[in-house]
Short mmCIF file of C-alpha atoms and ligand atoms in Angstrom, two decimals:
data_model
loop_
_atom_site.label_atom_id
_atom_site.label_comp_id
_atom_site.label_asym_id
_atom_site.label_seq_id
_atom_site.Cartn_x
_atom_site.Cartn_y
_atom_site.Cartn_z
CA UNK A 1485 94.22 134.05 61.05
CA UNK A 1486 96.11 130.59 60.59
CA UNK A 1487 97.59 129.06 63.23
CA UNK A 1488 101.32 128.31 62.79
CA UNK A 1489 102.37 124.29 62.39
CA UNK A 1490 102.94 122.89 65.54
CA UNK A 1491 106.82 122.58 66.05
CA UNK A 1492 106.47 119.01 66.47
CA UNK A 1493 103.35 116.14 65.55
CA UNK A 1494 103.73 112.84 66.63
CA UNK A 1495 100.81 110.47 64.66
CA UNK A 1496 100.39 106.83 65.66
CA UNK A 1497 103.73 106.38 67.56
CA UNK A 1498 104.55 102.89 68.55
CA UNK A 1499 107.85 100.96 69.58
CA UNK A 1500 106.90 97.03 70.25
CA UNK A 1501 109.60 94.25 71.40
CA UNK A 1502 109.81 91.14 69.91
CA UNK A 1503 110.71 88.70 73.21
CA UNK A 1504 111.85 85.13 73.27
CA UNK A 1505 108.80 83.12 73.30
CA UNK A 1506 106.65 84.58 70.74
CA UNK A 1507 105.83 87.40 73.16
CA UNK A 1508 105.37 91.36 72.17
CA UNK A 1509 105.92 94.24 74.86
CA UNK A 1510 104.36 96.84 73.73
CA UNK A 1511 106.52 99.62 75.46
CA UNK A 1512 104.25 102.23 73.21
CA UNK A 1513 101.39 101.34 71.46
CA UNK A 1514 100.15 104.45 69.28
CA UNK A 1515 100.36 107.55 70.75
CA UNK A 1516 99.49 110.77 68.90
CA UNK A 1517 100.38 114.25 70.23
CA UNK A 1518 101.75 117.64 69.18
CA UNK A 1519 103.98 120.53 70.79
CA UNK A 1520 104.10 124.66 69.69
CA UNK A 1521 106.78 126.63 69.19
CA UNK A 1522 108.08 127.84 72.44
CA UNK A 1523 105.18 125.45 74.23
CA UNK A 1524 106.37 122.46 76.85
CA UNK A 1525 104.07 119.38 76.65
CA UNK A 1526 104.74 117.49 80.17
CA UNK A 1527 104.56 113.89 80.10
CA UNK A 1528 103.36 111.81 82.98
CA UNK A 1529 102.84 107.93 84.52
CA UNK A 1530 104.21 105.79 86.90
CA UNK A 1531 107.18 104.30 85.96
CA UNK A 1532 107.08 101.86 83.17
CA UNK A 1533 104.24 103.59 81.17
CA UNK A 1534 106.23 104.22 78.28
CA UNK A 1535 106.68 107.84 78.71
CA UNK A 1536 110.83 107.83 78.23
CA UNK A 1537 110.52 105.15 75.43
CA UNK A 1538 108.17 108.18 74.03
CA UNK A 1539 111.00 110.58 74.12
CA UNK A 1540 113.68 108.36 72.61
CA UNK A 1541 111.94 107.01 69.79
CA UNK A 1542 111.05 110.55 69.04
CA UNK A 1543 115.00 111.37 68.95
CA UNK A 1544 115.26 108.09 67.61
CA UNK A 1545 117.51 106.75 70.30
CA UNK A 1546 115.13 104.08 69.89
CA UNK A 1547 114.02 102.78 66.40
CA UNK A 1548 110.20 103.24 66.58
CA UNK A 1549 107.97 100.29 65.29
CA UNK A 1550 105.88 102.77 63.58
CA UNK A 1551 104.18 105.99 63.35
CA UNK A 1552 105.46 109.33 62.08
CA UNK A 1553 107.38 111.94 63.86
CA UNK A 1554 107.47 115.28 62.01
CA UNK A 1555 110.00 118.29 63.54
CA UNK A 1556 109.29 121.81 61.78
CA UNK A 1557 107.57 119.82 58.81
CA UNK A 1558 110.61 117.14 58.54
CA UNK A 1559 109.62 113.68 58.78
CA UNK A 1560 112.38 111.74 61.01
CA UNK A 1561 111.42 108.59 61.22
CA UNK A 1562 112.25 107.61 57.43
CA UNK A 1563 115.86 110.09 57.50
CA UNK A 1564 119.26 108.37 56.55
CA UNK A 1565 121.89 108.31 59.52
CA UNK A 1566 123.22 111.34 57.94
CA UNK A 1567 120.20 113.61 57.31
CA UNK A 1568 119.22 112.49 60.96
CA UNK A 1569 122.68 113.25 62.60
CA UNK A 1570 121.90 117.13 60.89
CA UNK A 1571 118.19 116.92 62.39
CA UNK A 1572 119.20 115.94 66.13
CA UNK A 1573 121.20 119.55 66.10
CA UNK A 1574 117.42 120.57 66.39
CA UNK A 1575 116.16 118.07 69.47
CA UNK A 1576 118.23 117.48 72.19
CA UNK A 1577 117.57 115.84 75.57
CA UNK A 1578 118.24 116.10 78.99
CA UNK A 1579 118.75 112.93 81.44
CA UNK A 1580 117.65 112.23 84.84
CA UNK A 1581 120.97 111.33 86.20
CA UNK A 1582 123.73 113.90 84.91
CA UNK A 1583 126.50 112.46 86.86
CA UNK A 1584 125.96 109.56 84.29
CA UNK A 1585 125.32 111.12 80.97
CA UNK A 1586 128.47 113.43 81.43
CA UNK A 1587 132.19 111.58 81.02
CA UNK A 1588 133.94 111.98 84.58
CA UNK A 1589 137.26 112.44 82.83
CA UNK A 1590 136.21 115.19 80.73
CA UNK A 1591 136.39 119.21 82.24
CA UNK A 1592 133.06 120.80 82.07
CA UNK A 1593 133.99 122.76 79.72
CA UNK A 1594 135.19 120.33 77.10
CA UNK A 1595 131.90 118.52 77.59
CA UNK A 1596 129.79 121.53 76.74
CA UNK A 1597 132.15 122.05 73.68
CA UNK A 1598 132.26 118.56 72.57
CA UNK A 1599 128.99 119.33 70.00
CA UNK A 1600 131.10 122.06 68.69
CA UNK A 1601 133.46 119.19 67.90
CA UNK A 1602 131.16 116.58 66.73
CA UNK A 1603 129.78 119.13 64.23
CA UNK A 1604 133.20 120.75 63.41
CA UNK A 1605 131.83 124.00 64.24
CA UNK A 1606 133.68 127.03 65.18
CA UNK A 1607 137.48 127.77 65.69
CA UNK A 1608 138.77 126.42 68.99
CA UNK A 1609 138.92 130.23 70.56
CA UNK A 1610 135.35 130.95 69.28
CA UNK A 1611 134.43 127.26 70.98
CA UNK A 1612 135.72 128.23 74.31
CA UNK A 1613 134.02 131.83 74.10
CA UNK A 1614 130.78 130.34 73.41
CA UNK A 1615 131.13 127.74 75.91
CA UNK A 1616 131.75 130.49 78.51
CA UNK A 1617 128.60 131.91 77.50
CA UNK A 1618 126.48 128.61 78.32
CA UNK A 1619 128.05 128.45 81.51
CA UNK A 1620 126.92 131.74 81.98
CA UNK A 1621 123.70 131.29 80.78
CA UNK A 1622 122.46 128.57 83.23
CA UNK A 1623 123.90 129.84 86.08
CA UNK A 1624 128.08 128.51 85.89
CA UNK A 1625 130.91 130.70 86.43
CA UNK A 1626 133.48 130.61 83.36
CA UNK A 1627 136.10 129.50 86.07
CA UNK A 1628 134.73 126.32 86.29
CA UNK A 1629 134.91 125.02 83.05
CA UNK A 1630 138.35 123.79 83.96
CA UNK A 1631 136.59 121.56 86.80
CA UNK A 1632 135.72 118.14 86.65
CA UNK A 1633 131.96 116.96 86.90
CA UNK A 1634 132.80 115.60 90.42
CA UNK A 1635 133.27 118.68 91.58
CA UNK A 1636 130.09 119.63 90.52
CA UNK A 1637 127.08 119.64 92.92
CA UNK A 1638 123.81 117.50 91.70
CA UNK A 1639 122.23 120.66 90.55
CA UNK A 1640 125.18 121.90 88.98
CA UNK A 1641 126.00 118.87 86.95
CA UNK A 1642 122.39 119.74 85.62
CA UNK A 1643 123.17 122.65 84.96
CA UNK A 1644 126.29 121.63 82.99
CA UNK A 1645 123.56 118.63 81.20
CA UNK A 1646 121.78 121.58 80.19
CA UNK A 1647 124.58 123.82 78.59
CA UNK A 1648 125.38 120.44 76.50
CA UNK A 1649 121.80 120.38 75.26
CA UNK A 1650 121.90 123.84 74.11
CA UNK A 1651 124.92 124.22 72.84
CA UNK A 1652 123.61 123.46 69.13
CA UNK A 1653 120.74 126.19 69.62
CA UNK A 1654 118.07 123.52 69.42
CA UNK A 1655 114.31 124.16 68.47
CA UNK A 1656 113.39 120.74 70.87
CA UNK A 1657 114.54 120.05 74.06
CA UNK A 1658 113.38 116.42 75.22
CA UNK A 1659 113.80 116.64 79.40
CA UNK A 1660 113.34 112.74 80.59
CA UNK A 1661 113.30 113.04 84.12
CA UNK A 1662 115.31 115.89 84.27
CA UNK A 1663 114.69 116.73 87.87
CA UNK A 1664 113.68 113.72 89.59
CA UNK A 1665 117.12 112.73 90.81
CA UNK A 1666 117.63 116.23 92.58
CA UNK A 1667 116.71 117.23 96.02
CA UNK A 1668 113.34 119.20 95.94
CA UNK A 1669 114.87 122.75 96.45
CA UNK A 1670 117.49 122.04 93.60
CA UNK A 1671 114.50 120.75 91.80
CA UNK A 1672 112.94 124.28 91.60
CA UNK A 1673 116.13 126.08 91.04
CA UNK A 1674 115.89 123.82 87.50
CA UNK A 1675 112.81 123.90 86.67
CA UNK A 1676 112.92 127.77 86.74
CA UNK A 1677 115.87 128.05 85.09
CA UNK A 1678 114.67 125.88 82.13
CA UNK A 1679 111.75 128.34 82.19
CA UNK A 1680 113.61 131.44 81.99
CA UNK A 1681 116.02 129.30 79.21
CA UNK A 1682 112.78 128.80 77.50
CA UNK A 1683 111.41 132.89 77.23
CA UNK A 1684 114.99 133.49 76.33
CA UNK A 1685 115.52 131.42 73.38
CA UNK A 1686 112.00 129.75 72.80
CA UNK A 1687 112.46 127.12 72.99
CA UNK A 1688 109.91 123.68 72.79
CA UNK A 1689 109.78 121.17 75.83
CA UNK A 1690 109.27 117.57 75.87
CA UNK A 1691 108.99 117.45 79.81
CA UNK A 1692 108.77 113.52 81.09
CA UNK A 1693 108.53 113.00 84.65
CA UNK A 1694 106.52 110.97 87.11
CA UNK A 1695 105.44 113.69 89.09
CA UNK A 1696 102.66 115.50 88.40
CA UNK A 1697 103.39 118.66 90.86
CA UNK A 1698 106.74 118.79 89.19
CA UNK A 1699 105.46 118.84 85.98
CA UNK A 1700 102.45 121.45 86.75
CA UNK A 1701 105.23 124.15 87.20
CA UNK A 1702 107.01 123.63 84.05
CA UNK A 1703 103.87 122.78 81.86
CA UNK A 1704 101.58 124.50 79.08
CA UNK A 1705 99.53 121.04 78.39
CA UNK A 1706 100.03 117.72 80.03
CA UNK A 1707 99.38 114.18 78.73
CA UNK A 1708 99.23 111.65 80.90
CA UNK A 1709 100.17 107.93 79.68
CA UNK A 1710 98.95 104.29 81.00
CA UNK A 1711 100.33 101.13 79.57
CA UNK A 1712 102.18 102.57 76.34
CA UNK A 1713 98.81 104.94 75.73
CA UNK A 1714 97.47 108.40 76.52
CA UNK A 1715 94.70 108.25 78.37
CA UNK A 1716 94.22 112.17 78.87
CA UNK A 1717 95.33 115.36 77.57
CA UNK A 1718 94.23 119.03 78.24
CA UNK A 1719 96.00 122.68 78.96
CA UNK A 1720 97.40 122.15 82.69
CA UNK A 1721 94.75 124.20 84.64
CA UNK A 1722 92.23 122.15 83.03
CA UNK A 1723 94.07 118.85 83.87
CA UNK A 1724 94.22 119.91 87.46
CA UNK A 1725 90.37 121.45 87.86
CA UNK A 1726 88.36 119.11 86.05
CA UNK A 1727 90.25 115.61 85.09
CA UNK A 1728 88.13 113.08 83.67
CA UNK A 1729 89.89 110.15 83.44
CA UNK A 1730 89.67 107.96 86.54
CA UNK A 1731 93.91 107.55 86.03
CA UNK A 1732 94.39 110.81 86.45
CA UNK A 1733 92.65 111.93 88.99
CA UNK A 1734 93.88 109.28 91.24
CA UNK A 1735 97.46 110.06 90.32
CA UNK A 1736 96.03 113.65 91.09
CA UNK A 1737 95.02 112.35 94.59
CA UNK A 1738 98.81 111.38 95.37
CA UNK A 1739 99.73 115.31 94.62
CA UNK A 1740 100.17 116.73 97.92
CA UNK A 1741 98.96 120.32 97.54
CA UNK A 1742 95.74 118.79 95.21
CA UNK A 1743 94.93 116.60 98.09
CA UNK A 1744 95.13 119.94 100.34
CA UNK A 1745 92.29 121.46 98.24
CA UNK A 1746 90.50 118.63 97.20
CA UNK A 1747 90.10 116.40 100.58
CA UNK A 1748 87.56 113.99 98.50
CA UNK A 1749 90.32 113.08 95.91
CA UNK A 1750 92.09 111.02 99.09
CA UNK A 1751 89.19 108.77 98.73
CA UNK A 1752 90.51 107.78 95.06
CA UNK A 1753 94.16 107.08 95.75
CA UNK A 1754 96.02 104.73 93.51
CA UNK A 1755 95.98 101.09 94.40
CA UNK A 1756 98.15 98.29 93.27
CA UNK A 1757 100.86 98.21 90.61
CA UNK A 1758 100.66 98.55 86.63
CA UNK A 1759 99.70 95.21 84.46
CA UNK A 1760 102.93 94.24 82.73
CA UNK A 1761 103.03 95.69 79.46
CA UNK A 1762 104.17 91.90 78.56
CA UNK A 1763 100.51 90.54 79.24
CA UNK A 1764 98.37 93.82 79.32
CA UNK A 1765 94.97 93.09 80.45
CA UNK A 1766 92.08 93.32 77.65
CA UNK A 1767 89.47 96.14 76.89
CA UNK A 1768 90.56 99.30 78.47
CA UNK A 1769 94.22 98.77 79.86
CA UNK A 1770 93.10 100.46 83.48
CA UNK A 1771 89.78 98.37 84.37
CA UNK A 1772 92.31 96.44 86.84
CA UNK A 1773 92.68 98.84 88.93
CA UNK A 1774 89.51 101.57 88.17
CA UNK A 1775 87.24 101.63 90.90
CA UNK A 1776 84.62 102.77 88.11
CA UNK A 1777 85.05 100.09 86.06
CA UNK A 1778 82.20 98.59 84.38
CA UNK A 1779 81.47 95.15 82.55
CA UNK A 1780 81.74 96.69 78.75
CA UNK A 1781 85.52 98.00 80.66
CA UNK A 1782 86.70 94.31 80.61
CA UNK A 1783 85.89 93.64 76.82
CA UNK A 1784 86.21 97.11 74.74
CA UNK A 1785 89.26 99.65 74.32
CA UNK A 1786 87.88 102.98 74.93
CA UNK A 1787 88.55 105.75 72.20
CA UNK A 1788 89.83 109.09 72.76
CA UNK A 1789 86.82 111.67 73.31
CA UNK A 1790 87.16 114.98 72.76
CA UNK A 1791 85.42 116.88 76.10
CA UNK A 1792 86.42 120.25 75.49
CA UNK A 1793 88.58 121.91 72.71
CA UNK A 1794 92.21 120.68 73.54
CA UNK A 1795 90.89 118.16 76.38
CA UNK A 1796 90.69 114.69 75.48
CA UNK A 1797 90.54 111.38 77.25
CA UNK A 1798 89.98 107.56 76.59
CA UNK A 1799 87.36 106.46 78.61
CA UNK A 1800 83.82 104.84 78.14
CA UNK A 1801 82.44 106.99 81.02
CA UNK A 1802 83.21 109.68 78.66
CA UNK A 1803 79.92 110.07 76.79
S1 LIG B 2190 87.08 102.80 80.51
FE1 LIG B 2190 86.27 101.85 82.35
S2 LIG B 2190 88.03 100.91 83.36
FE2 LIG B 2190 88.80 102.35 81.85
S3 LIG B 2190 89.13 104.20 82.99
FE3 LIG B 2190 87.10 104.36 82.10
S4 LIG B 2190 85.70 103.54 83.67
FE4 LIG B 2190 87.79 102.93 84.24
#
């Protein structure tokens, strides 16, 4: 039997800034990946890595530099303003801080309806009916629509970020950081209700977030970025049981409950800070701060290897 298209491929994704100088930061510098229908890719690395610039360039927030972005077989990196504006009904996003991605002089609920409004769908009564329904739907009563987002708790005004991002019944939901500004018990309340969101309407995630425990909860597969790149990929369990590339398993080590089972992985923990992606070191981007890093490390770029169907990683240990 065929398998059906992935919902969205991303081939040879790259976004590069042109600085005073002469210099180029390479904020992404070719990154391929894929997400099912009804399937949430999490994205990790420390801050910096590239993983939000990811996520906009795939809305095009941000203009990539190149590469091709294809949602449901529609290529949307070469779309007019126009044809795009009717694509990002289909991909929404999320933001790590809702207090500022939602006006404070706006009531909730005219926030949630205000993509009825760009759009110019529905009557205003219909608007407000629907609206009432998203509130319901993530866990708001219809009583506070009249509210202001002050008035709104931290997880609440997330709740109210992700009414907004449904409201156009989108196929793609991009989450950057959706949860790290929230206190860890709010953080769970989220997570599961973007789950149960998910089952309900199937929806696809784009998960981005630092944390790898956060993202194990939420996550079918899980690439894991360094320096603009992904360095490894695989299903989640097999991220966590058997990771292969030095990166992750010492951002692995920093994972509480991993370091539980795995006492040997505290003898790996991350040292030092990132290169800046302004003066990235040559041959593969991580030798600075591997503690397996060998001579050929210094000079060569490792390739992706493919260790296991669906598990890859770039890494020259990787035969
Ligand atoms: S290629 Fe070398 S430096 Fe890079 S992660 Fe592998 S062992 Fe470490």
């Amino acid at each position: 039997m065929l398998e059906a298209a992935p919902l969205l491929t991303v081939e040879g994704l790259a976004k590069h800034y042109q600085l005073d100088g002469g210099h180029t930061l390479k904020a992404v510098d070719g990154v391929d990946l894929h997400i099912g229908r009804g399937e949430t890719l999490g994205l990790v690395g420390e801050s910096g890595c590239g993983k939000s610039t990811v996520g906009k360039t795939i809305l095009r927030l941000v203009e990539p530099s190149r590469g091709s972005v294809q949602l449901d077989g529609v290529e949307i990196t070469g779309l007019s303003y126009a044809a795009l504006r009717q694509q990002r009904r289909n991909m929404q996003v999320i933001f790590q801080d809702p207090y500022a991605s939602l006006n404070p002089k706006m009531k909730a609920g005219a926030i949630v309806a205000e993509p009825f409004i760009n759009y110019g769908l529905f009557a205003p009564r219909e608007r407000t009916e629907r609206v009432a329904d998203l509130f319901a739907r993530v866990g708001l009563r219809p009583d506070q629509m009249d509210r202001y987002p002050h008035e709104f708790s931290g997880g609440q005004r997330q709740r109210l970020g992700i009414a907004r991002a449904l409201a156009l019944e989108p196929k793609l939901v991009i989450g950057d950081e959706p949860v790290s500004a929230l206190d860890v018990s709010v953080q769970a309340q989220v997570i599961n209700l973007m789950v149960r969101l998910q089952e309900e309407l199937g929806l696809s995630y784009l998960f981005i977030a630092h944390d790898l425990a956060v993202v194990r909860h939420i996550s079918d597969r899980i690439a894991v970025m360094y320096l603009g790149r992904i360095v490894e990929m695989a299903g989640t369990e097999a991220l966590f049981e058997t990771p292969s590339h030095p990166y992750t398993r010492m951002l692995l080590a920093s994972v509480p409950s991993a370091d539980a089972r795995r006492g040997d992985r505290r003898r790996t923990v991350l040292r030092g800070e990132p290169p800046s992606p302004l003066a990235p070191p040559p041959g593969c981007p991580f030798h600075t701060r591997c503690p397996d890093a060998m001579e050929r490390c210094r000079i060569e770029l490792p390739k992706p290897r493919q260790m296991a169907p669906g598990h890859m990683a770039a890494c020259h240990l990787i035969p």
